[in-house]
Structures are given as structure tokens and as C-alpha cells.
Short mmCIF file of C-alpha atoms and ligand atoms in Angstrom, two decimals:
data_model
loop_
_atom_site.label_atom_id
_atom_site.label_comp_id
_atom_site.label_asym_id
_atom_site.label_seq_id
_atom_site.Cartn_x
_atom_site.Cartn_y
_atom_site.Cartn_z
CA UNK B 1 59.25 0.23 -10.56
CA UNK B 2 57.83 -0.33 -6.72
CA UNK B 3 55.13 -1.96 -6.55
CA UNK B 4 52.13 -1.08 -3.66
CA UNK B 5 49.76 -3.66 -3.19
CA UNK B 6 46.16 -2.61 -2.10
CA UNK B 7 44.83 -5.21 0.79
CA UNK B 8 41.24 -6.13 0.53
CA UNK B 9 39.84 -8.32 3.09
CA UNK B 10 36.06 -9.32 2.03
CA UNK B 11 33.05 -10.88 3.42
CA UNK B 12 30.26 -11.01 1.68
CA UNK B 13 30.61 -8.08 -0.70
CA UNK B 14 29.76 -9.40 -3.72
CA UNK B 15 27.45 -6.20 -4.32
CA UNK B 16 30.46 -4.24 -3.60
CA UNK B 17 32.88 -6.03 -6.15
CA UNK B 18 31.92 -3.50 -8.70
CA UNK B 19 32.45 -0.61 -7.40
CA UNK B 20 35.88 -1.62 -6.01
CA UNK B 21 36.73 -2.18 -9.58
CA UNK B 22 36.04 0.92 -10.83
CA UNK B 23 37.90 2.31 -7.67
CA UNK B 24 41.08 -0.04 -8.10
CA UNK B 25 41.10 0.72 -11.63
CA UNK B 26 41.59 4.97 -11.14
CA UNK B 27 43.62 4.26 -8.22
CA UNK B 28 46.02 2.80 -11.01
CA UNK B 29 44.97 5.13 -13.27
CA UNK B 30 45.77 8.24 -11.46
CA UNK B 31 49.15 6.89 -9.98
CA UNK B 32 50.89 5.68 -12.82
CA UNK B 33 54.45 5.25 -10.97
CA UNK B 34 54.01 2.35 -9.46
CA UNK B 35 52.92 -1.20 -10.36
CA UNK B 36 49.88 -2.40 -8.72
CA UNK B 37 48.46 -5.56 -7.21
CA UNK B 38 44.89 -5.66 -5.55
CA UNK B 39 44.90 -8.34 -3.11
CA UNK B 40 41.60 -9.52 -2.57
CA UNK B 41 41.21 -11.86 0.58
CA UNK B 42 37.69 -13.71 0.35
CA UNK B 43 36.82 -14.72 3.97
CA UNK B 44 34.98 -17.29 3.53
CA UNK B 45 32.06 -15.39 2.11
CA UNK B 46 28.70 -17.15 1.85
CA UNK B 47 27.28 -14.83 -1.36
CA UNK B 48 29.20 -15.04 -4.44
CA UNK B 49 31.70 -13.09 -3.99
CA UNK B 50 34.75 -15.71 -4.52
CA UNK B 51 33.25 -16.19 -7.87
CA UNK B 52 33.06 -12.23 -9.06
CA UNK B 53 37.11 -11.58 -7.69
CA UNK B 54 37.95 -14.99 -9.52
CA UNK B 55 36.23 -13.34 -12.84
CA UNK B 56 38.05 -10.01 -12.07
CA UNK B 57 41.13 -12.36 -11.37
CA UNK B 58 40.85 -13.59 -14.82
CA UNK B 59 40.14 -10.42 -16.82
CA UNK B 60 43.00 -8.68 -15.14
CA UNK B 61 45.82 -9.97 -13.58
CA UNK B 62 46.88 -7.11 -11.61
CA UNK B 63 43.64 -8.66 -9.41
CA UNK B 64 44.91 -11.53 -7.52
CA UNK B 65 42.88 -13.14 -4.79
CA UNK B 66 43.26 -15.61 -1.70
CA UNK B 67 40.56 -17.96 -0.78
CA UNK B 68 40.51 -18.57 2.86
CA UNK B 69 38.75 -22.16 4.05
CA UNK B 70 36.17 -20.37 6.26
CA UNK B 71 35.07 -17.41 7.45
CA UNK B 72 38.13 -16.02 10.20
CA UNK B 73 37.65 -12.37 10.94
CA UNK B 74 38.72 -9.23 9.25
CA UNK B 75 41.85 -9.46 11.72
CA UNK B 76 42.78 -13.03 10.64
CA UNK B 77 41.86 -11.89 6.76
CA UNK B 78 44.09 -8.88 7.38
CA UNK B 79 47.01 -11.24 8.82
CA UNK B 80 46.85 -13.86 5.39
CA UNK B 81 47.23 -10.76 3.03
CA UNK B 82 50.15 -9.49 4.98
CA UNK B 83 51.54 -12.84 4.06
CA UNK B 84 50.45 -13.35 0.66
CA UNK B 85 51.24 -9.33 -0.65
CA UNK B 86 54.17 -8.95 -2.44
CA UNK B 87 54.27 -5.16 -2.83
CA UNK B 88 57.04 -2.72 -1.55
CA UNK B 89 54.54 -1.12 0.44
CA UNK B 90 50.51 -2.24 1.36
CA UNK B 91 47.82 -0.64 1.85
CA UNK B 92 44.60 -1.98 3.62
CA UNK B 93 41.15 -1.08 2.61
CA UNK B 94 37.51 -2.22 3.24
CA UNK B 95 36.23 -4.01 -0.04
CA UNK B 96 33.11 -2.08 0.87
CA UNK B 97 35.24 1.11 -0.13
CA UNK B 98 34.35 3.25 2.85
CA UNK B 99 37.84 4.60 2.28
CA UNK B 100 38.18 7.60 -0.23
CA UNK B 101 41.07 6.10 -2.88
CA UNK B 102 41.87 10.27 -2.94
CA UNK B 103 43.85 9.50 0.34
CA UNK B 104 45.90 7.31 -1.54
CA UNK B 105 48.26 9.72 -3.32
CA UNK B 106 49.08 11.50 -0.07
CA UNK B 107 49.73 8.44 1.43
CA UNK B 108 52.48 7.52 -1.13
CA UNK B 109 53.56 11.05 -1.15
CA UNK B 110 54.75 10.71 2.84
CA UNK B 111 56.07 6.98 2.12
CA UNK B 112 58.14 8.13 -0.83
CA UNK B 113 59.48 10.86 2.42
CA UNK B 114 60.77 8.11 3.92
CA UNK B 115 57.83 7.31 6.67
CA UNK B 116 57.32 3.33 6.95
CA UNK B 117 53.47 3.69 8.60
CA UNK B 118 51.02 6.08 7.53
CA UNK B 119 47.79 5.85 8.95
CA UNK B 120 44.53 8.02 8.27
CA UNK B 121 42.61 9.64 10.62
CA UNK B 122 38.45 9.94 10.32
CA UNK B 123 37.99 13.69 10.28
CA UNK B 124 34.18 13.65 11.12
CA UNK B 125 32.45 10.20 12.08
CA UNK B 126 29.39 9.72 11.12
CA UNK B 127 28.36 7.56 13.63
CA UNK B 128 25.84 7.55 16.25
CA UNK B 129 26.61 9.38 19.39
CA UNK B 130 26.39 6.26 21.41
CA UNK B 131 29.20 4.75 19.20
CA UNK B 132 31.59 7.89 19.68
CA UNK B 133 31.15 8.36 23.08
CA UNK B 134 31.80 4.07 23.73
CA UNK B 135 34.95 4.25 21.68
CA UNK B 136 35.91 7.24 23.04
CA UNK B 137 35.50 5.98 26.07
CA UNK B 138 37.62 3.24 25.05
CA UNK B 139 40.67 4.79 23.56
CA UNK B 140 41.15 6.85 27.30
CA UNK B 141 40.91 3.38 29.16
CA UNK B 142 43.35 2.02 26.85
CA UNK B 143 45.70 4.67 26.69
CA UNK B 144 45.53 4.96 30.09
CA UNK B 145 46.72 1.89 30.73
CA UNK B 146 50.10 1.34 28.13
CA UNK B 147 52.93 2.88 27.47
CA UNK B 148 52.65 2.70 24.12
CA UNK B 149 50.92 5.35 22.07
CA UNK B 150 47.77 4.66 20.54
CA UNK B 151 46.35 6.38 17.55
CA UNK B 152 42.41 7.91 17.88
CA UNK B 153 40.43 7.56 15.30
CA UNK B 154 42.41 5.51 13.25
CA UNK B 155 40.98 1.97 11.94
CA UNK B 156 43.28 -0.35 9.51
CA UNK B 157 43.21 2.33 6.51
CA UNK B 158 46.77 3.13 6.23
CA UNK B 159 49.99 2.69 4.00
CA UNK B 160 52.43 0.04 5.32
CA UNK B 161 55.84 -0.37 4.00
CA UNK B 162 57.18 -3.50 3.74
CA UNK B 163 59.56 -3.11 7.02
CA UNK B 164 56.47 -3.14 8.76
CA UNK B 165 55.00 -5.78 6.77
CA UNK B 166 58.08 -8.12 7.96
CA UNK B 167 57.63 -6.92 11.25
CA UNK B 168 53.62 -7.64 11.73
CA UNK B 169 54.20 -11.40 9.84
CA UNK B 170 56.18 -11.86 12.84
CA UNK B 171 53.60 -11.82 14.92
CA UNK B 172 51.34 -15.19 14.73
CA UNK B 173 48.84 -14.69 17.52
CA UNK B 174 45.63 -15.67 16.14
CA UNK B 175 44.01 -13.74 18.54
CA UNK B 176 44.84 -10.62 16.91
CA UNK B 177 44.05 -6.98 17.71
CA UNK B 178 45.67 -5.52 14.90
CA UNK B 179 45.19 -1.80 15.64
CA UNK B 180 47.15 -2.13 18.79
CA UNK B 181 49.91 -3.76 16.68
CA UNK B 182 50.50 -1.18 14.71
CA UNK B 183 51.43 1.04 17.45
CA UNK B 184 53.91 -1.90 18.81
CA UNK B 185 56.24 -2.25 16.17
CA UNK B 186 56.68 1.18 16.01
CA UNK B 187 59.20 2.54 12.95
CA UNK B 188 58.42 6.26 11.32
CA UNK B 189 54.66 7.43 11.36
CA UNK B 190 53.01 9.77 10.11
CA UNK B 191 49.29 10.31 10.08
CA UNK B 192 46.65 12.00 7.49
CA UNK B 193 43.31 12.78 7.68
CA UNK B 194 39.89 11.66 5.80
CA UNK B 195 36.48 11.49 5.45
CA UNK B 196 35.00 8.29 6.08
CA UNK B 197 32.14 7.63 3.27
CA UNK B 198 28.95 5.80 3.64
CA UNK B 199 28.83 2.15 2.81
CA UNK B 200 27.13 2.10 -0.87
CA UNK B 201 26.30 -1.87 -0.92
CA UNK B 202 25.36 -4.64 1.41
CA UNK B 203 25.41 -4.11 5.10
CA UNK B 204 28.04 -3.73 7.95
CA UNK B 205 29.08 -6.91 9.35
CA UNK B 206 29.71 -5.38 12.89
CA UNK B 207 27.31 -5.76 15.76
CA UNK B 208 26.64 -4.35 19.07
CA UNK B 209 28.43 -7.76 20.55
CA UNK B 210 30.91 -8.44 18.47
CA UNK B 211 32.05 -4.76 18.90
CA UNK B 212 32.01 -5.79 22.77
CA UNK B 213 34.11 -8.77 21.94
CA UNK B 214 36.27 -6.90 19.76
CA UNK B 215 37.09 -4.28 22.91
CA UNK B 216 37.73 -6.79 25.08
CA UNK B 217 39.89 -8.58 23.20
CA UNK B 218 41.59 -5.12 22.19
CA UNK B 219 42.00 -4.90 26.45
CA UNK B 220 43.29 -8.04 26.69
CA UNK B 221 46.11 -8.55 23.97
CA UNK B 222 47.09 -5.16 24.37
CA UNK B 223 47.53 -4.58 28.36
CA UNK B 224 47.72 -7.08 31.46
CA UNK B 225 46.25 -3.84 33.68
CA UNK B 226 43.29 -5.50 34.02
CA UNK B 227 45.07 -8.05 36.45
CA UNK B 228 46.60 -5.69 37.96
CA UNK B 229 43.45 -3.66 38.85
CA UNK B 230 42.71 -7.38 40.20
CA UNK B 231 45.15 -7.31 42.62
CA UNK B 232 44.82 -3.70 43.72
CA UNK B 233 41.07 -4.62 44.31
CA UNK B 234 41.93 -7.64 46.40
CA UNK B 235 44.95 -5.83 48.53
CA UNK B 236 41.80 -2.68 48.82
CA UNK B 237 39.31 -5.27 50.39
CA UNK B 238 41.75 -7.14 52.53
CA UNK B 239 42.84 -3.81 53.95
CA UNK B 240 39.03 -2.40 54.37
CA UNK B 241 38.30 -6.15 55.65
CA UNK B 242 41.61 -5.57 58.29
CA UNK B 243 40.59 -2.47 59.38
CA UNK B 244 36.78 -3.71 59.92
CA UNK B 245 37.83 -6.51 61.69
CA UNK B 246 39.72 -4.57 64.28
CA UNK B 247 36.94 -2.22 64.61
CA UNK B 248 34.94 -5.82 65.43
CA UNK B 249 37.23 -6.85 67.86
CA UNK B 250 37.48 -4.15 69.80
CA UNK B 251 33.92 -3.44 69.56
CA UNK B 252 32.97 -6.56 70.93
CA UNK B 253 36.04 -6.21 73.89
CA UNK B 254 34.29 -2.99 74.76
CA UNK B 255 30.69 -3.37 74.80
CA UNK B 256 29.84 -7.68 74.73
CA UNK B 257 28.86 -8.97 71.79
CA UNK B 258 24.76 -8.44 71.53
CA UNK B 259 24.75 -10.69 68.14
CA UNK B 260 23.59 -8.41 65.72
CA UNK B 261 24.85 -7.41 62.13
CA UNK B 262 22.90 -9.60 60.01
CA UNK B 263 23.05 -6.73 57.13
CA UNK B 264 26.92 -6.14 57.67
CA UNK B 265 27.79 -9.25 57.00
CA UNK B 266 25.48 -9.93 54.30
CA UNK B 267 26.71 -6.79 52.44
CA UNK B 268 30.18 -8.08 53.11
CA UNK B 269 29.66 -11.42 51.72
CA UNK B 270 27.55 -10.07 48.60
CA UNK B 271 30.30 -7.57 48.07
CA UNK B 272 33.51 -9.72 48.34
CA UNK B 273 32.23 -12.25 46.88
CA UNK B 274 31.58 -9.74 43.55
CA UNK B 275 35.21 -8.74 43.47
CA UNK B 276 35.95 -12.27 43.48
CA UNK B 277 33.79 -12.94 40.53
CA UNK B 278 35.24 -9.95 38.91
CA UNK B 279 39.08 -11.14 39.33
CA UNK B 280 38.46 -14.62 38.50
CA UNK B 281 36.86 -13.53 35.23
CA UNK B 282 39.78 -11.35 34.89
CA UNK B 283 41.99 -13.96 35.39
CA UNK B 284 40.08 -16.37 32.76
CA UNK B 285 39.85 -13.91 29.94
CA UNK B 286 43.97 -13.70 30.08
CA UNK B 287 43.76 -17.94 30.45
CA UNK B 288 41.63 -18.39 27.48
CA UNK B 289 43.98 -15.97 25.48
CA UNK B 290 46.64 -18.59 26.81
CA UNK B 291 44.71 -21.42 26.35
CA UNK B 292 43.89 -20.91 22.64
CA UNK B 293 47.38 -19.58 22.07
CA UNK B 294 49.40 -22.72 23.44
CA UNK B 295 47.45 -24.58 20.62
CA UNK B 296 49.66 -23.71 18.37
CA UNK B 297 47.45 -23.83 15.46
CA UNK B 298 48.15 -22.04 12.25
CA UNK B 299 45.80 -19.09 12.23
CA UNK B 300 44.19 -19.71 8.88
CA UNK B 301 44.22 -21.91 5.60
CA UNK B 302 43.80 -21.50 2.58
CA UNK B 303 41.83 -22.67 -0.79
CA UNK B 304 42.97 -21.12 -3.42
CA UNK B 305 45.73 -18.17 -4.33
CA UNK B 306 44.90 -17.08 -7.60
CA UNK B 307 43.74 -20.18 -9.11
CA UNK B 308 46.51 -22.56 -7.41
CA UNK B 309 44.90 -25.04 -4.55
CA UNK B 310 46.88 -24.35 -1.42
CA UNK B 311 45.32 -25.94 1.60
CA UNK B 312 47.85 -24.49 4.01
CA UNK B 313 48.35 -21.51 6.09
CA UNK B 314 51.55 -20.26 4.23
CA UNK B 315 52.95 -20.26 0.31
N1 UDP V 1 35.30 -8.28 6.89
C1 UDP V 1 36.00 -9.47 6.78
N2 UDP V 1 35.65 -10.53 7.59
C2 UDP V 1 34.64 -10.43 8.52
C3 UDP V 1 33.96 -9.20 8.64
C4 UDP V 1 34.32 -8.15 7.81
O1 UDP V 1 36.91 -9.60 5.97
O2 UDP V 1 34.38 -11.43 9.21
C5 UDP V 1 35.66 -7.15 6.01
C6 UDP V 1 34.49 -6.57 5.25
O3 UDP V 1 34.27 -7.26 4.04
C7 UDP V 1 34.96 -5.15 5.00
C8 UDP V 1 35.77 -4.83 6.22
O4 UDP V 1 36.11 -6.08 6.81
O5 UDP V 1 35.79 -5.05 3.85
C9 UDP V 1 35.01 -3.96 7.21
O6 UDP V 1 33.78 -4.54 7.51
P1 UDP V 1 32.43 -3.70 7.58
O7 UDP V 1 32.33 -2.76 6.42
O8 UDP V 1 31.33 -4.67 7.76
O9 UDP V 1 32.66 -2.90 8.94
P2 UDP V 1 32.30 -1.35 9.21
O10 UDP V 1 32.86 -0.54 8.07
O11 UDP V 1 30.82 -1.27 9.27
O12 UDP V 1 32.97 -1.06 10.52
MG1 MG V 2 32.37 -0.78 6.20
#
């Protein structure tokens, strides 16, 4: 029998443990094919939610669970149950189930067709305007900028077979954007559509800046652009600064030099010197990537896997 394994990255959800119960339980329920593991990755959760997987652990085994040492991310948490599932295929869920489980069925239906990635699509968001708009917004200026297709509307809900599983454990950034990943490794797609639900417990952990982080670290690990618009700013200002000189010189060949132009040159200054700023921020947000990459650190470690003390990054 294949086995799928569901992919559960948690923090904090210890009022949400229940009800992903319940849901993991029908999900097995209503696809009796296929053996099941629920992978639940605690990430570093300060309520007691390590404690409520560790009883579901031990009441039914088909539960296992991973114990990270701290709280990493949802990216990192994603990246430690990609190398801790053992299923044929995985699919990746919010513990706070947000994702309908009916998806789940057609999702297996287009993997048993043969497609290695299929990802769902939110039908209606029910987000604020603001929130649309932004990522909206955001999926243009990335698209814009790569080659490489990138889904809308699509978050980390989505079947993954294990080629693709293989694939993304080869990538160990720790500075992940995992979204944009997908896309890279390519192999057969094929996307589906859902209704995103409300949250029923606790509260979202994502913030105005941390979804400004996230973006900008989406820019950056997906697309070196931004440099690029660097450099086309900088060859656009020499060139205007060229052209103005010129003007200057022959100006001042033509009619003396009556030593004015206090607000030229002030505009100049202020204005170079924000394209400057602007490149040589550029610049440092691609260093920093490099800087924390060259480190070489393992991206996470681990407590526990299902009762055994680890205290490493890998099995
Ligand atoms: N999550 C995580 N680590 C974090 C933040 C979030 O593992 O540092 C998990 C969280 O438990 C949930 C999923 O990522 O299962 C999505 O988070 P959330 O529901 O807060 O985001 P939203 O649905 O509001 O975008
Ligand atoms: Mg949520």
C-alpha cells in the first residue's frame, strides 16, 4: 500500500490539536487506500502543544511528531518534515486546518494520474482588500522579474510526491522561500482549487512586518533583478549627470559663470545620494543572504522524533 504522509508544521496550536484530530482521523477514514502518517512538526511552541501531539503520538501511532529545539519559521518547520516524512507522496497543511481535508481526495486523484506537484488554488480570499491588492501587487513584480512561472494564489497546501520531496531536501538554504521553490524544481503540475476556511482556534502568527520580511526575502532568494535595477539606476544617473554636465559647460563657455544654482546642486546631491542609499541596500540584502549562507550551519535541530532524543539536524 502507498503511503501519503500529511505535513503539519505547528506553533502554538495547542487549541487547534483537537480539531486536527478529528480532521486527520476522516481524512483516513474516507481514503482507505493508502496508509497514513501525520507528521506533526512542533516549532518550538511556547503553549502546550508538544505535550497534546506527544499524547496523540501515544494513543495512535499513525501520529508521529518532530520536536524542533526552538522556534525556526514555518519555512524551516516545512524543510525538517520534508526530511523526516517517509510517505510516497506529502502533503502540507496548516495545523490550524485552514485547509478543507475535502481537497484531499482530488489531490490523490491527479497524483495517482501521474502528476508529481499538485498545488491548490484559494478560490475567494477572504482577506482584507489591503492584503489582496499588496500580494497582488507582489506576484506581478515577481513574475515580472523570472523566468520561471509562479503560481497565484497558491500558499504551501499542495500534494508532493516523493520525486519532489528528493528534489526540495536538496536544497539546504536556510533562508528559505519555499513557494518560489516549488516552481524551481519543476516536474508535472497540476493545480486545483479551494476555499480557504476561517481559522477556528488561536490566532494567526503573521504580522504586518513579518509579511514585509517574508516579501523581501521572497525578492531576494528568488531573483537578483533587484541588482540589476541597481545598475540600470546608476548607468540612468551617470548618463542624466553626463548630459547635465555638458549643458554646464557649455553654459558657463557661453554666458560666464554668475555663481548661482544653489537648488540644482542641492537637488542633485539629495537625489544621487538616494539612489546610492537605495543600491547599497540592494547590494546588502543579497550580502546578508551570503553572509548567513556561507555559515554553513545546519538549518535546524532537533529534540525529539517520536519519543527518540535526536539533537541533530538529520536522522
Ligand atoms: N507556523 C509555524 N511556525 C511559525 C509560524 C507559523 O510552524 O513560526 C505554522 C502555524 O502553526 C500554522 C501555519 O504555520 O500551522 C500557518 O500559520 P498561520 O495560521 O499563523 O498563518 P496564516 O494562516 O494566518 O497565514
Ligand atoms: Mg492560518
Amino acid at each position: 500500500m502507498k503511503k501519503i504522509t500529511i505535513l503539519l508544521p505547528a506553533y502554538n496550536e495547542a487549541s487547534s490539536i483537537g480539531l486536527l484530530q478529528v480532521k486527520m482521523l476522516q481524512v483516513a477514514a474516507m481514503n482507505p487506500g493508502y496508509d497514513w502518517e501525520f507528521l506533526i512538526v512542533n516549532d518550538g511552541s511556547t503553549d502546550n502543544t508538544l505535550q497534546k501531539i506527544k499524547e496523540l503520538h501515544n494513543t495512535d501511532r499513525r501520529f508521529s511528531y518532530l520536536d524542533l529545539s526552538r522556534n525556526y519559521g514555518k519555512e524551516i518547520a516545512m524543510m525538517a518534515g520534508f526530511d523526516y516524512a517517509t510517505g510516497d507522496a506529502v502533503i502540507i497543511m496548516d495545523s490550524d486546518m485552514q485547509h478543507p481535508i475535502s481537497s484531499i481526495p482530488e489531490m490523490i486523484k491527479y497524483w495517482e494520474e501521474g502528476y508529481q506537484d499538485v498545488y491548490a488554488q484559494r478560490k475567494s480570499s477572504k482577506e482584507s482588500w489591503f492584503k489582496r491588492k499588496t500580494s497582488q501587487l507582489y506576484y506581478n513584480l515577481l513574475q515580472n522579474s523570472t523566468r520561471i512561472p509562479i503560481q497565484k494564489n497558491t500558499g504551501d497546501f499542495r500534494l508532493l510526491d516523493r520525486v519532489c520531496i528528493n528534489a526540495l531536501r536538496n536544497m539546504r538554504e536556510t533562508q528559505r522561500n519555499t513557494k518560489g521553490m516549488y516552481c524551481w524544481i519543476g516536474f508535472r503540475k497540476k493545480g486545483i482549487e479551494y476555499e480557504q476556511l476561517e481559522r477556528a482556534n488561536g490566532t494567526t502568527k503573521w504580522h504586518f512586518w513579518s509579511l514585509v520580511n517574508l516579501a523581501l526575502d521572497g525578492l531576494t532568494a528568488y531573483t537578483t533583478s533587484p541588482l540589476r535595477i541597481a545598475s540600470i539606476l546608476g548607468i540612468l544617473c551617470s548618463l542624466i549627470g553626463f548630459i547635465y554636465l555638458v549643458y554646464i559647460l557649455i553654459n558657463t563657455l557661453l554666458h560666464g559663470d554668475p555663481v548661482a544654482g544653489y537648488p540644482t546642486i542641492m537637488v542633485t546631491i539629495l537625489f544621487i545620494g538616494g539612489v546610492q542609499l537605495l543600491s547599497l541596500g540592494i547590494i546588502g540584502e543579497y550580502l546578508g543572504r551570503v553572509f548567513n549562507e556561507s555559515k554553513h550551519r545546519p538549518p535546524y535541530f532537533v529534540n525529539t522524533y517520536n519519543d527518540t532524543q535526536i539533537g541533530e539536524s538529520l536522522k
